[in-house]
PDB file of C-alpha atoms in Angstrom:
ATOM      1  CA  MET A 932     -25.765   3.901 143.326  1.00 48.00           C
ATOM      2  CA  SER A 933     -24.651   7.254 141.921  1.00 50.00           C
ATOM      3  CA  LYS A 934     -25.231  10.660 143.460  1.00 54.00           C
ATOM      4  CA  MET A 935     -27.425  13.214 141.741  1.00 55.00           C
ATOM      5  CA  GLU A 936     -25.624  15.905 139.803  1.00 56.00           C
ATOM      6  CA  ASN A 937     -25.918  19.445 141.173  1.00 53.00           C
ATOM      7  CA  GLY A 938     -27.739  20.615 138.056  1.00 58.00           C
ATOM      8  CA  ASP A 939     -30.355  17.899 138.432  1.00 71.00           C
ATOM      9  CA  VAL A 940     -30.802  18.644 142.132  1.00 79.00           C
ATOM     10  CA  GLY A 941     -31.409  22.339 141.423  1.00 84.00           C
ATOM     11  CA  ALA A 942     -33.869  21.571 138.628  1.00 86.00           C
ATOM     12  CA  ILE A 943     -35.835  19.126 140.805  1.00 88.00           C
ATOM     13  CA  LEU A 944     -36.023  21.570 143.710  1.00 90.00           C
ATOM     14  CA  HIS A 945     -37.137  24.344 141.370  1.00 92.00           C
ATOM     15  CA  TYR A 946     -39.838  22.052 139.930  1.00 93.00           C
ATOM     16  CA  PHE A 947     -41.235  21.153 143.360  1.00 95.00           C
ATOM     17  CA  GLN A 948     -41.132  24.765 144.551  1.00 95.00           C
ATOM     18  CA  LYS A 949     -42.944  25.900 141.393  1.00 95.00           C
ATOM     19  CA  MET A 950     -45.646  23.249 141.857  1.00 95.00           C
ATOM     20  CA  GLN A 951     -46.122  24.246 145.496  1.00 95.00           C
ATOM     21  CA  TYR A 952     -46.267  27.925 144.565  1.00 95.00           C
ATOM     22  CA  GLU A 953     -49.053  27.176 142.065  1.00 95.00           C
ATOM     23  CA  ASN A 954     -50.955  25.126 144.653  1.00 95.00           C
ATOM     24  CA  SER A 955     -50.013  25.400 148.314  1.00 94.00           C
ATOM     25  CA  SER A 956     -51.501  21.938 148.950  1.00 95.00           C
ATOM     26  CA  TYR A 957     -48.840  20.309 146.763  1.00 96.00           C
ATOM     27  CA  PHE A 958     -46.640  18.179 149.011  1.00 97.00           C
ATOM     28  CA  TYR A 959     -43.047  17.092 148.601  1.00 97.00           C
ATOM     29  CA  SER A 960     -40.349  15.925 150.950  1.00 96.00           C
ATOM     30  CA  ILE A 961     -36.663  15.284 150.357  1.00 94.00           C
ATOM     31  CA  GLN A 962     -34.399  13.318 152.676  1.00 93.00           C
ATOM     32  CA  LEU A 963     -30.729  14.285 152.856  1.00 87.00           C
ATOM     33  CA  ASP A 964     -27.776  12.241 154.082  1.00 84.00           C
ATOM     34  CA  GLU A 965     -24.980  13.439 156.349  1.00 81.00           C
ATOM     35  CA  ASP A 966     -23.278  15.087 153.358  1.00 80.00           C
ATOM     36  CA  ASP A 967     -26.464  17.000 152.460  1.00 79.00           C
ATOM     37  CA  MET A 968     -26.922  14.847 149.365  1.00 83.00           C
ATOM     38  CA  ILE A 969     -30.415  13.849 148.263  1.00 86.00           C
ATOM     39  CA  THR A 970     -31.305  10.267 149.136  1.00 90.00           C
ATOM     40  CA  ASN A 971     -35.086   9.767 149.035  1.00 93.00           C
ATOM     41  CA  ILE A 972     -37.827  11.883 147.440  1.00 94.00           C
ATOM     42  CA  PHE A 973     -41.608  11.762 147.874  1.00 97.00           C
ATOM     43  CA  TRP A 974     -44.260  13.915 146.219  1.00 97.00           C
ATOM     44  CA  ALA A 975     -48.048  14.102 145.934  1.00 97.00           C
ATOM     45  CA  ASP A 976     -50.179  16.833 144.434  1.00 95.00           C
ATOM     46  CA  ALA A 977     -53.394  18.149 145.972  1.00 95.00           C
ATOM     47  CA  ARG A 978     -55.634  15.924 143.857  1.00 94.00           C
ATOM     48  CA  SER A 979     -53.686  12.792 144.816  1.00 95.00           C
ATOM     49  CA  ILE A 980     -54.075  13.657 148.492  1.00 96.00           C
ATOM     50  CA  SER A 981     -57.802  14.247 147.984  1.00 95.00           C
ATOM     51  CA  ASP A 982     -58.180  10.973 146.057  1.00 94.00           C
ATOM     52  CA  TYR A 983     -56.428   9.081 148.835  1.00 96.00           C
ATOM     53  CA  GLY A 984     -58.928  10.510 151.304  1.00 95.00           C
ATOM     54  CA  GLN A 985     -61.734   9.013 149.190  1.00 93.00           C
ATOM     55  CA  PHE A 986     -60.212   5.842 147.776  1.00 92.00           C
ATOM     56  CA  GLY A 987     -57.179   5.091 149.944  1.00 93.00           C
ATOM     57  CA  ASP A 988     -58.503   2.106 151.878  1.00 93.00           C
ATOM     58  CA  VAL A 989     -56.271  -0.210 149.836  1.00 93.00           C
ATOM     59  CA  LEU A 990     -52.775   0.547 148.565  1.00 92.00           C
ATOM     60  CA  CYS A 991     -50.614  -1.158 145.974  1.00 90.00           C
ATOM     61  CA  PHE A 992     -46.946  -0.412 146.549  1.00 92.00           C
ATOM     62  CA  ASP A 993     -44.229  -1.651 144.219  1.00 85.00           C
ATOM     63  CA  THR A 994     -40.499  -0.907 143.917  1.00 84.00           C
ATOM     64  CA  THR A 995     -39.510  -3.316 141.167  1.00 70.00           C
ATOM     65  CA  TYR A 996     -38.616  -0.659 138.567  1.00 67.00           C
ATOM     66  CA  ARG A 997     -35.366   1.259 138.770  1.00 64.00           C
ATOM     67  CA  THR A 998     -34.279   4.387 136.952  1.00 55.00           C
ATOM     68  CA  ASN A 999     -31.277   3.841 134.703  1.00 48.00           C
ATOM     69  CA  GLU A1000     -29.610   7.187 135.339  1.00 56.00           C
ATOM     70  CA  TYR A1001     -29.180   7.001 139.097  1.00 58.00           C
ATOM     71  CA  GLY A1002     -30.328   3.490 139.933  1.00 68.00           C
ATOM     72  CA  ARG A1003     -33.120   4.724 142.192  1.00 77.00           C
ATOM     73  CA  SER A1004     -36.256   2.653 142.725  1.00 84.00           C
ATOM     74  CA  PHE A1005     -39.444   4.261 141.472  1.00 86.00           C
ATOM     75  CA  ALA A1006     -42.145   3.609 144.092  1.00 90.00           C
ATOM     76  CA  PRO A1007     -45.708   4.683 143.223  1.00 90.00           C
ATOM     77  CA  PHE A1008     -48.554   4.518 145.744  1.00 94.00           C
ATOM     78  CA  VAL A1009     -51.495   3.241 143.706  1.00 90.00           C
ATOM     79  CA  GLY A1010     -55.117   2.321 144.364  1.00 90.00           C
ATOM     80  CA  VAL A1011     -58.450   2.123 142.562  1.00 89.00           C
ATOM     81  CA  ASN A1012     -61.356   4.547 142.439  1.00 86.00           C
ATOM     82  CA  HIS A1013     -65.095   3.787 142.302  1.00 82.00           C
ATOM     83  CA  HIS A1014     -64.818   3.122 138.552  1.00 80.00           C
ATOM     84  CA  LYS A1015     -62.097   0.496 139.238  1.00 82.00           C
ATOM     85  CA  GLN A1016     -59.596   2.768 137.487  1.00 83.00           C
ATOM     86  CA  THR A1017     -55.986   2.966 138.607  1.00 84.00           C
ATOM     87  CA  THR A1018     -55.497   6.031 140.806  1.00 89.00           C
ATOM     88  CA  LEU A1019     -52.205   7.652 141.809  1.00 91.00           C
ATOM     89  CA  PHE A1020     -51.848   8.730 145.440  1.00 95.00           C
ATOM     90  CA  GLY A1021     -48.217   9.808 145.257  1.00 95.00           C
ATOM     91  CA  ALA A1022     -44.794   8.486 144.335  1.00 93.00           C
ATOM     92  CA  ALA A1023     -41.209   8.261 145.513  1.00 94.00           C
ATOM     93  CA  LEU A1024     -37.684   7.799 144.243  1.00 91.00           C
ATOM     94  CA  LEU A1025     -35.683   5.733 146.725  1.00 92.00           C
ATOM     95  CA  TYR A1026     -31.904   5.735 147.087  1.00 89.00           C
ATOM     96  CA  ASP A1027     -32.011   2.221 148.550  1.00 90.00           C
ATOM     97  CA  GLU A1028     -34.490  -0.305 149.924  1.00 92.00           C
ATOM     98  CA  THR A1029     -33.422  -0.462 153.550  1.00 94.00           C
ATOM     99  CA  ILE A1030     -35.703  -0.522 156.583  1.00 96.00           C
ATOM    100  CA  GLU A1031     -34.736   3.081 157.298  1.00 96.00           C
ATOM    101  CA  SER A1032     -35.696   4.261 153.812  1.00 96.00           C
ATOM    102  CA  PHE A1033     -39.056   2.490 153.922  1.00 97.00           C
ATOM    103  CA  LYS A1034     -39.794   3.858 157.392  1.00 97.00           C
ATOM    104  CA  TRP A1035     -38.989   7.389 156.242  1.00 97.00           C
ATOM    105  CA  LEU A1036     -41.184   6.946 153.160  1.00 98.00           C
ATOM    106  CA  PHE A1037     -44.205   5.503 154.975  1.00 98.00           C
ATOM    107  CA  GLU A1038     -43.959   8.131 157.732  1.00 98.00           C
ATOM    108  CA  THR A1039     -43.747  10.876 155.095  1.00 98.00           C
ATOM    109  CA  PHE A1040     -46.692   9.391 153.196  1.00 98.00           C
ATOM    110  CA  LEU A1041     -48.798   9.291 156.366  1.00 97.00           C
ATOM    111  CA  PHE A1042     -47.910  12.895 157.170  1.00 97.00           C
ATOM    112  CA  ALA A1043     -48.907  14.013 153.660  1.00 98.00           C
ATOM    113  CA  MET A1044     -52.194  12.103 153.949  1.00 97.00           C
ATOM    114  CA  PHE A1045     -53.129  13.634 157.315  1.00 96.00           C
ATOM    115  CA  GLY A1046     -52.411  10.438 159.229  1.00 96.00           C
ATOM    116  CA  LYS A1047     -54.935   8.216 157.437  1.00 96.00           C
ATOM    117  CA  GLN A1048     -53.730   4.609 157.434  1.00 95.00           C
ATOM    118  CA  PRO A1049     -54.867   2.183 154.729  1.00 96.00           C
ATOM    119  CA  LEU A1050     -56.906  -0.866 155.663  1.00 94.00           C
ATOM    120  CA  ALA A1051     -54.726  -3.072 153.472  1.00 94.00           C
ATOM    121  CA  ILE A1052     -51.503  -2.775 151.499  1.00 95.00           C
ATOM    122  CA  LEU A1053     -50.331  -5.115 148.729  1.00 92.00           C
ATOM    123  CA  THR A1054     -46.607  -5.395 148.037  1.00 92.00           C
ATOM    124  CA  ASP A1055     -43.945  -7.649 146.610  1.00 88.00           C
ATOM    125  CA  GLN A1056     -42.026  -9.818 149.060  1.00 87.00           C
ATOM    126  CA  SER A1057     -39.372  -7.782 150.890  1.00 91.00           C
ATOM    127  CA  ALA A1058     -38.265  -8.221 154.483  1.00 92.00           C
ATOM    128  CA  ALA A1059     -37.212  -4.562 154.801  1.00 95.00           C
ATOM    129  CA  MET A1060     -40.505  -3.336 153.367  1.00 95.00           C
ATOM    130  CA  ALA A1061     -42.490  -5.658 155.647  1.00 95.00           C
ATOM    131  CA  ARG A1062     -40.629  -4.297 158.670  1.00 96.00           C
ATOM    132  CA  GLY A1063     -41.365  -0.719 157.626  1.00 97.00           C
ATOM    133  CA  ILE A1064     -45.060  -1.502 157.180  1.00 97.00           C
ATOM    134  CA  GLN A1065     -45.228  -3.270 160.525  1.00 96.00           C
ATOM    135  CA  GLU A1066     -43.693  -0.325 162.370  1.00 97.00           C
ATOM    136  CA  VAL A1067     -45.322   2.601 160.556  1.00 97.00           C
ATOM    137  CA  LEU A1068     -48.622   1.158 159.267  1.00 96.00           C
ATOM    138  CA  PRO A1069     -49.642  -1.237 162.051  1.00 95.00           C
ATOM    139  CA  GLN A1070     -53.356  -0.852 161.297  1.00 94.00           C
ATOM    140  CA  ALA A1071     -52.964  -2.074 157.703  1.00 95.00           C
ATOM    141  CA  THR A1072     -53.327  -5.721 156.734  1.00 93.00           C
ATOM    142  CA  HIS A1073     -50.200  -6.564 154.737  1.00 94.00           C
ATOM    143  CA  ARG A1074     -50.821  -8.858 151.765  1.00 93.00           C
ATOM    144  CA  LEU A1075     -48.232 -10.153 149.298  1.00 92.00           C
ATOM    145  CA  CYS A1076     -48.715  -9.979 145.547  1.00 87.00           C
ATOM    146  CA  VAL A1077     -49.751 -13.523 144.625  1.00 86.00           C
ATOM    147  CA  TRP A1078     -48.717 -13.068 140.986  1.00 85.00           C
ATOM    148  CA  HIS A1079     -45.138 -12.247 141.981  1.00 84.00           C
ATOM    149  CA  LEU A1080     -45.168 -15.026 144.552  1.00 89.00           C
ATOM    150  CA  TYR A1081     -46.199 -17.601 141.954  1.00 89.00           C
ATOM    151  CA  GLN A1082     -43.695 -16.315 139.363  1.00 87.00           C
ATOM    152  CA  ASN A1083     -40.842 -16.339 141.884  1.00 89.00           C
ATOM    153  CA  ALA A1084     -41.727 -19.881 142.915  1.00 91.00           C
ATOM    154  CA  ALA A1085     -41.824 -21.013 139.280  1.00 91.00           C
ATOM    155  CA  LYS A1086     -38.420 -19.413 138.676  1.00 91.00           C
ATOM    156  CA  ASN A1087     -36.653 -20.674 141.798  1.00 90.00           C
ATOM    157  CA  MET A1088     -38.298 -24.109 141.801  1.00 93.00           C
ATOM    158  CA  SER A1089     -38.316 -24.758 138.072  1.00 92.00           C
ATOM    159  CA  HIS A1090     -37.165 -28.355 138.575  1.00 91.00           C
ATOM    160  CA  VAL A1091     -40.271 -29.047 140.653  1.00 92.00           C
ATOM    161  CA  PHE A1092     -42.653 -27.302 138.233  1.00 93.00           C
ATOM    162  CA  HIS A1093     -41.127 -29.114 135.264  1.00 90.00           C
ATOM    163  CA  GLY A1094     -40.849 -32.415 137.115  1.00 88.00           C
ATOM    164  CA  SER A1095     -44.590 -32.888 137.370  1.00 88.00           C
ATOM    165  CA  SER A1096     -47.460 -31.672 135.244  1.00 87.00           C
ATOM    166  CA  GLU A1097     -49.678 -31.538 138.354  1.00 93.00           C
ATOM    167  CA  PHE A1098     -47.534 -29.462 140.735  1.00 95.00           C
ATOM    168  CA  ALA A1099     -48.424 -26.077 139.203  1.00 93.00           C
ATOM    169  CA  ALA A1100     -52.131 -26.795 139.656  1.00 94.00           C
ATOM    170  CA  ASP A1101     -51.671 -28.048 143.225  1.00 95.00           C
ATOM    171  CA  PHE A1102     -49.576 -25.017 144.170  1.00 95.00           C
ATOM    172  CA  GLY A1103     -52.060 -22.677 142.494  1.00 93.00           C
ATOM    173  CA  ASN A1104     -54.890 -24.268 144.444  1.00 93.00           C
ATOM    174  CA  CYS A1105     -53.037 -23.549 147.676  1.00 94.00           C
ATOM    175  CA  ILE A1106     -52.837 -19.891 146.683  1.00 91.00           C
ATOM    176  CA  TYR A1107     -56.372 -19.288 145.480  1.00 88.00           C
ATOM    177  CA  ASP A1108     -58.678 -22.023 146.737  1.00 87.00           C
ATOM    178  CA  TYR A1109     -60.130 -23.499 149.928  1.00 89.00           C
ATOM    179  CA  GLU A1110     -62.723 -21.944 152.183  1.00 89.00           C
ATOM    180  CA  PHE A1111     -61.444 -23.185 155.539  1.00 92.00           C
ATOM    181  CA  GLU A1112     -57.998 -23.142 157.113  1.00 94.00           C
ATOM    182  CA  HIS A1113     -58.026 -26.820 158.144  1.00 95.00           C
ATOM    183  CA  GLU A1114     -58.752 -27.812 154.522  1.00 96.00           C
ATOM    184  CA  TRP A1115     -55.907 -25.625 153.327  1.00 96.00           C
ATOM    185  CA  LEU A1116     -53.460 -27.116 155.855  1.00 97.00           C
ATOM    186  CA  LEU A1117     -54.391 -30.640 154.769  1.00 97.00           C
ATOM    187  CA  ALA A1118     -53.895 -29.704 151.089  1.00 97.00           C
ATOM    188  CA  TRP A1119     -50.552 -27.984 151.770  1.00 97.00           C
ATOM    189  CA  ASN A1120     -49.185 -30.943 153.724  1.00 97.00           C
ATOM    190  CA  ALA A1121     -50.502 -33.359 151.096  1.00 97.00           C
ATOM    191  CA  MET A1122     -48.661 -31.362 148.409  1.00 97.00           C
ATOM    192  CA  LEU A1123     -45.393 -31.485 150.350  1.00 96.00           C
ATOM    193  CA  GLU A1124     -45.817 -35.220 150.864  1.00 96.00           C
ATOM    194  CA  LYS A1125     -46.811 -35.917 147.259  1.00 95.00           C
ATOM    195  CA  TYR A1126     -43.739 -34.176 145.802  1.00 95.00           C
ATOM    196  CA  SER A1127     -41.271 -34.972 148.624  1.00 95.00           C
ATOM    197  CA  LEU A1128     -40.874 -31.278 149.527  1.00 95.00           C
ATOM    198  CA  LYS A1129     -41.129 -31.348 153.307  1.00 95.00           C
ATOM    199  CA  GLU A1130     -37.541 -30.103 153.619  1.00 94.00           C
ATOM    200  CA  ASN A1131     -37.803 -27.482 150.888  1.00 94.00           C
ATOM    201  CA  LYS A1132     -36.584 -24.221 152.453  1.00 93.00           C
ATOM    202  CA  ARG A1133     -38.447 -21.945 150.045  1.00 93.00           C
ATOM    203  CA  LEU A1134     -41.807 -23.599 150.645  1.00 95.00           C
ATOM    204  CA  ASN A1135     -41.200 -23.704 154.382  1.00 95.00           C
ATOM    205  CA  ALA A1136     -40.454 -19.965 154.326  1.00 94.00           C
ATOM    206  CA  LEU A1137     -43.643 -19.337 152.351  1.00 95.00           C
ATOM    207  CA  PHE A1138     -45.603 -21.384 154.872  1.00 96.00           C
ATOM    208  CA  GLU A1139     -44.456 -19.033 157.645  1.00 95.00           C
ATOM    209  CA  LEU A1140     -45.915 -16.135 155.632  1.00 94.00           C
ATOM    210  CA  ARG A1141     -49.108 -17.980 154.620  1.00 94.00           C
ATOM    211  CA  ASP A1142     -51.455 -15.446 156.220  1.00 93.00           C
ATOM    212  CA  LYS A1143     -50.071 -12.803 153.820  1.00 93.00           C
ATOM    213  CA  TRP A1144     -50.721 -14.637 150.559  1.00 92.00           C
ATOM    214  CA  ALA A1145     -53.024 -17.656 150.831  1.00 92.00           C
ATOM    215  CA  MET A1146     -56.566 -16.552 150.005  1.00 89.00           C
ATOM    216  CA  VAL A1147     -58.042 -18.764 152.729  1.00 90.00           C
ATOM    217  CA  TYR A1148     -56.497 -16.356 155.235  1.00 88.00           C
ATOM    218  CA  ARG A1149     -57.879 -12.815 155.391  1.00 78.00           C
ATOM    219  CA  ARG A1150     -60.601 -13.818 152.944  1.00 77.00           C
ATOM    220  CA  HIS A1151     -62.823 -11.247 154.586  1.00 79.00           C
ATOM    221  CA  THR A1152     -60.210  -8.480 154.404  1.00 81.00           C
ATOM    222  CA  PHE A1153     -61.253  -5.687 152.037  1.00 81.00           C
ATOM    223  CA  THR A1154     -58.755  -5.390 149.171  1.00 78.00           C
ATOM    224  CA  ALA A1155     -60.887  -3.589 146.544  1.00 72.00           C
ATOM    225  CA  ASP A1156     -60.817  -6.790 144.456  1.00 74.00           C
ATOM    226  CA  MET A1157     -57.023  -6.522 144.059  1.00 72.00           C
ATOM    227  CA  LYS A1158     -54.755  -9.526 144.586  1.00 65.00           C
ATOM    228  CA  SER A1159     -51.525  -8.285 143.051  1.00 56.00           C
ATOM    229  CA  THR A1160     -49.420  -5.161 142.486  1.00 53.00           C
ATOM    230  CA  GLN A1161     -49.923  -5.288 138.725  1.00 55.00           C
ATOM    231  CA  ARG A1162     -51.673  -1.906 138.808  1.00 54.00           C
ATOM    232  CA  SER A1163     -48.406  -0.425 140.055  1.00 52.00           C
ATOM    233  CA  GLU A1164     -46.502  -2.309 137.381  1.00 54.00           C
ATOM    234  CA  SER A1165     -48.836  -1.061 134.654  1.00 57.00           C
ATOM    235  CA  MET A1166     -48.094   2.465 135.851  1.00 57.00           C
ATOM    236  CA  ASN A1167     -44.379   1.678 135.643  1.00 56.00           C
ATOM    237  CA  ASN A1168     -44.861   0.581 132.032  1.00 60.00           C
ATOM    238  CA  VAL A1169     -46.592   3.856 131.193  1.00 57.00           C
ATOM    239  CA  LEU A1170     -43.688   5.815 132.668  1.00 59.00           C
ATOM    240  CA  LYS A1171     -40.891   3.463 131.624  1.00 58.00           C
ATOM    241  CA  SER A1172     -39.708   5.407 128.571  1.00 53.00           C
ATOM    242  CA  TYR A1173     -39.200   8.497 130.728  1.00 51.00           C
ATOM    243  CA  LEU A1174     -37.083   6.591 133.242  1.00 52.00           C
ATOM    244  CA  MET A1175     -34.512   5.684 130.604  1.00 53.00           C
ATOM    245  CA  SER A1176     -30.982   7.040 130.818  1.00 48.00           C
ATOM    246  CA  GLU A1177     -31.412   9.587 128.019  1.00 53.00           C
ATOM    247  CA  HIS A1178     -34.063  11.424 130.061  1.00 56.00           C
ATOM    248  CA  ASN A1179     -33.229  13.282 133.270  1.00 70.00           C
ATOM    249  CA  LEU A1180     -35.399  13.135 136.360  1.00 77.00           C
ATOM    250  CA  LEU A1181     -36.950  16.529 135.687  1.00 81.00           C
ATOM    251  CA  ARG A1182     -38.420  15.257 132.422  1.00 79.00           C
ATOM    252  CA  PHE A1183     -39.681  12.202 134.264  1.00 80.00           C
ATOM    253  CA  LEU A1184     -41.447  14.365 136.881  1.00 86.00           C
ATOM    254  CA  GLU A1185     -43.067  16.411 134.133  1.00 84.00           C
ATOM    255  CA  HIS A1186     -44.235  13.267 132.373  1.00 81.00           C
ATOM    256  CA  TYR A1187     -45.547  11.835 135.649  1.00 85.00           C
ATOM    257  CA  GLU A1188     -47.694  14.962 135.952  1.00 87.00           C
ATOM    258  CA  ARG A1189     -49.056  14.442 132.439  1.00 85.00           C
ATOM    259  CA  VAL A1190     -49.882  10.817 133.222  1.00 81.00           C
ATOM    260  CA  SER A1191     -51.690  11.920 136.393  1.00 81.00           C
ATOM    261  CA  THR A1192     -53.696  14.454 134.400  1.00 81.00           C
ATOM    262  CA  ASN A1193     -54.623  11.800 131.841  1.00 81.00           C
ATOM    263  CA  ARG A1194     -55.812   9.409 134.577  1.00 75.00           C
ATOM    264  CA  ARG A1195     -58.015  12.137 136.028  1.00 76.00           C
ATOM    265  CA  TYR A1196     -59.487  12.882 132.622  1.00 67.00           C
ATOM    266  CA  GLN A1197     -60.419   9.207 132.337  1.00 73.00           C
ATOM    267  CA  LYS A1198     -62.218   9.474 135.687  1.00 69.00           C
ATOM    268  CA  LEU A1199     -64.150  12.559 134.516  1.00 71.00           C
ATOM    269  CA  THR A1200     -65.114  10.702 131.343  1.00 77.00           C
ATOM    270  CA  ALA A1201     -66.372   7.746 133.395  1.00 69.00           C
ATOM    271  CA  ASP A1202     -68.286  10.122 135.694  1.00 66.00           C
ATOM    272  CA  TYR A1203     -69.967  11.769 132.697  1.00 67.00           C
ATOM    273  CA  LYS A1204     -70.851   8.421 131.134  1.00 74.00           C
ATOM    274  CA  MET A1205     -72.273   7.178 134.441  1.00 70.00           C
ATOM    275  CA  ILE A1206     -74.487  10.236 134.880  1.00 73.00           C
ATOM    276  CA  HIS A1207     -75.877   9.968 131.353  1.00 64.00           C
ATOM    277  CA  THR A1208     -76.408   6.198 131.320  1.00 69.00           C
ATOM    278  CA  THR A1209     -79.666   4.507 132.290  1.00 64.00           C
ATOM    279  CA  HIS A1210     -79.384   1.051 133.835  1.00 62.00           C
ATOM    280  CA  VAL A1211     -81.610  -1.648 132.381  1.00 60.00           C
ATOM    281  CA  LEU A1212     -82.541  -4.120 135.111  1.00 57.00           C
ATOM    282  CA  ALA A1213     -83.402  -7.754 134.385  1.00 59.00           C
ATOM    283  CA  VAL A1214     -85.959  -7.680 137.208  1.00 59.00           C
ATOM    284  CA  SER A1215     -87.945  -4.656 138.330  1.00 62.00           C
ATOM    285  CA  ALA A1216     -87.338  -4.297 142.057  1.00 58.00           C
ATOM    286  CA  HIS A1217     -86.888  -1.259 144.280  1.00 59.00           C
ATOM    287  CA  ILE A1218     -83.737  -2.553 145.994  1.00 57.00           C
ATOM    288  CA  LEU A1219     -82.097  -3.356 142.654  1.00 54.00           C
ATOM    289  CA  GLN A1220     -82.971   0.076 141.299  1.00 56.00           C
ATOM    290  CA  HIS A1221     -81.538   1.668 144.445  1.00 53.00           C
ATOM    291  CA  GLY A1222     -78.285  -0.239 143.963  1.00 54.00           C
ATOM    292  CA  ALA A1223     -78.085   0.848 140.331  1.00 53.00           C
ATOM    293  CA  ASP A1224     -78.627   4.476 141.399  1.00 55.00           C
ATOM    294  CA  VAL A1225     -76.018   4.648 144.171  1.00 54.00           C
ATOM    295  CA  TYR A1226     -73.220   2.480 142.736  1.00 55.00           C
ATOM    296  CA  THR A1227     -71.066   3.084 139.698  1.00 57.00           C
ATOM    297  CA  PRO A1228     -71.631   0.589 136.845  1.00 57.00           C
ATOM    298  CA  GLU A1229     -68.392  -1.199 137.775  1.00 57.00           C
ATOM    299  CA  ASP A1230     -69.346  -1.529 141.450  1.00 55.00           C
ATOM    300  CA  HIS A1231     -72.879  -2.566 140.571  1.00 46.00           C
ATOM    301  CA  SER A1232     -71.634  -5.271 138.194  1.00 56.00           C
ATOM    302  CA  LEU A1233     -69.223  -6.565 140.839  1.00 53.00           C
ATOM    303  CA  ARG A1234     -71.903  -6.768 143.491  1.00 50.00           C
ATOM    304  CA  LYS A1235     -74.299  -8.602 141.158  1.00 53.00           C
ATOM    305  CA  ASN A1236     -71.658 -11.322 140.767  1.00 51.00           C
ATOM    306  CA  LEU A1237     -71.012 -11.773 144.483  1.00 48.00           C
TER     307      LEU A1237
END
């Protein structure tokens, strides 16, 4: 992990100060080490803070992408708005992924968001991150990204997946299916018995975390119809070219701002379309018309399929 060059540090500080001068509600925080070197950075503009107040019941938080220049993890706080569009609530660059760094980040995020805790937070599997969430965001239900969980299992247990054509389906059923816990427990134990995996350390470790990933648990927890951190990853893909080594962090921050502006334009476009669209109902009923009037088309479509 390399230290930031003095020129980069000065440029980043100047950028944040300029943004805060233009809008006093712009928030940034920088953590320094004992040598007064920058370790962790968090920022959120006024619109992100406002959006979190409206749509911040569920967070996606992902640290899987690293910058090439300094090796820092890019950590966006992402959610969805009432049009089911990806919404940015803020972002961080982390020096490392220790418990202390995550605690500092979550405490800083809470401070920026006026103390509002999310109802649920979806993350990749990380013991340090889980500890930080437990200590700083105790009111949030912590769920693990099931897509990552499945991919990691397929990678680390490839011999099991390839050894039977039925294991992938059985394992997938344990992730997504079953209405009742006792049914799930029977299916899980049957899977271990069927494939002689009762002593498998990875599956036993997953079993201990079952309430964070198996859909049968927390089925009634509100997650805004999100089951994975892929919204965060899609944001990483949008920003990836500006995290490459030939671009400095200042250019990345400027591009992040452009991406944020573009996302907000998409929301305005969806708002305009919603206002000027008339819903055609299959059945004429007052309660259905009321639902069509108060919900966005995306929310209304989701509720019709419940």
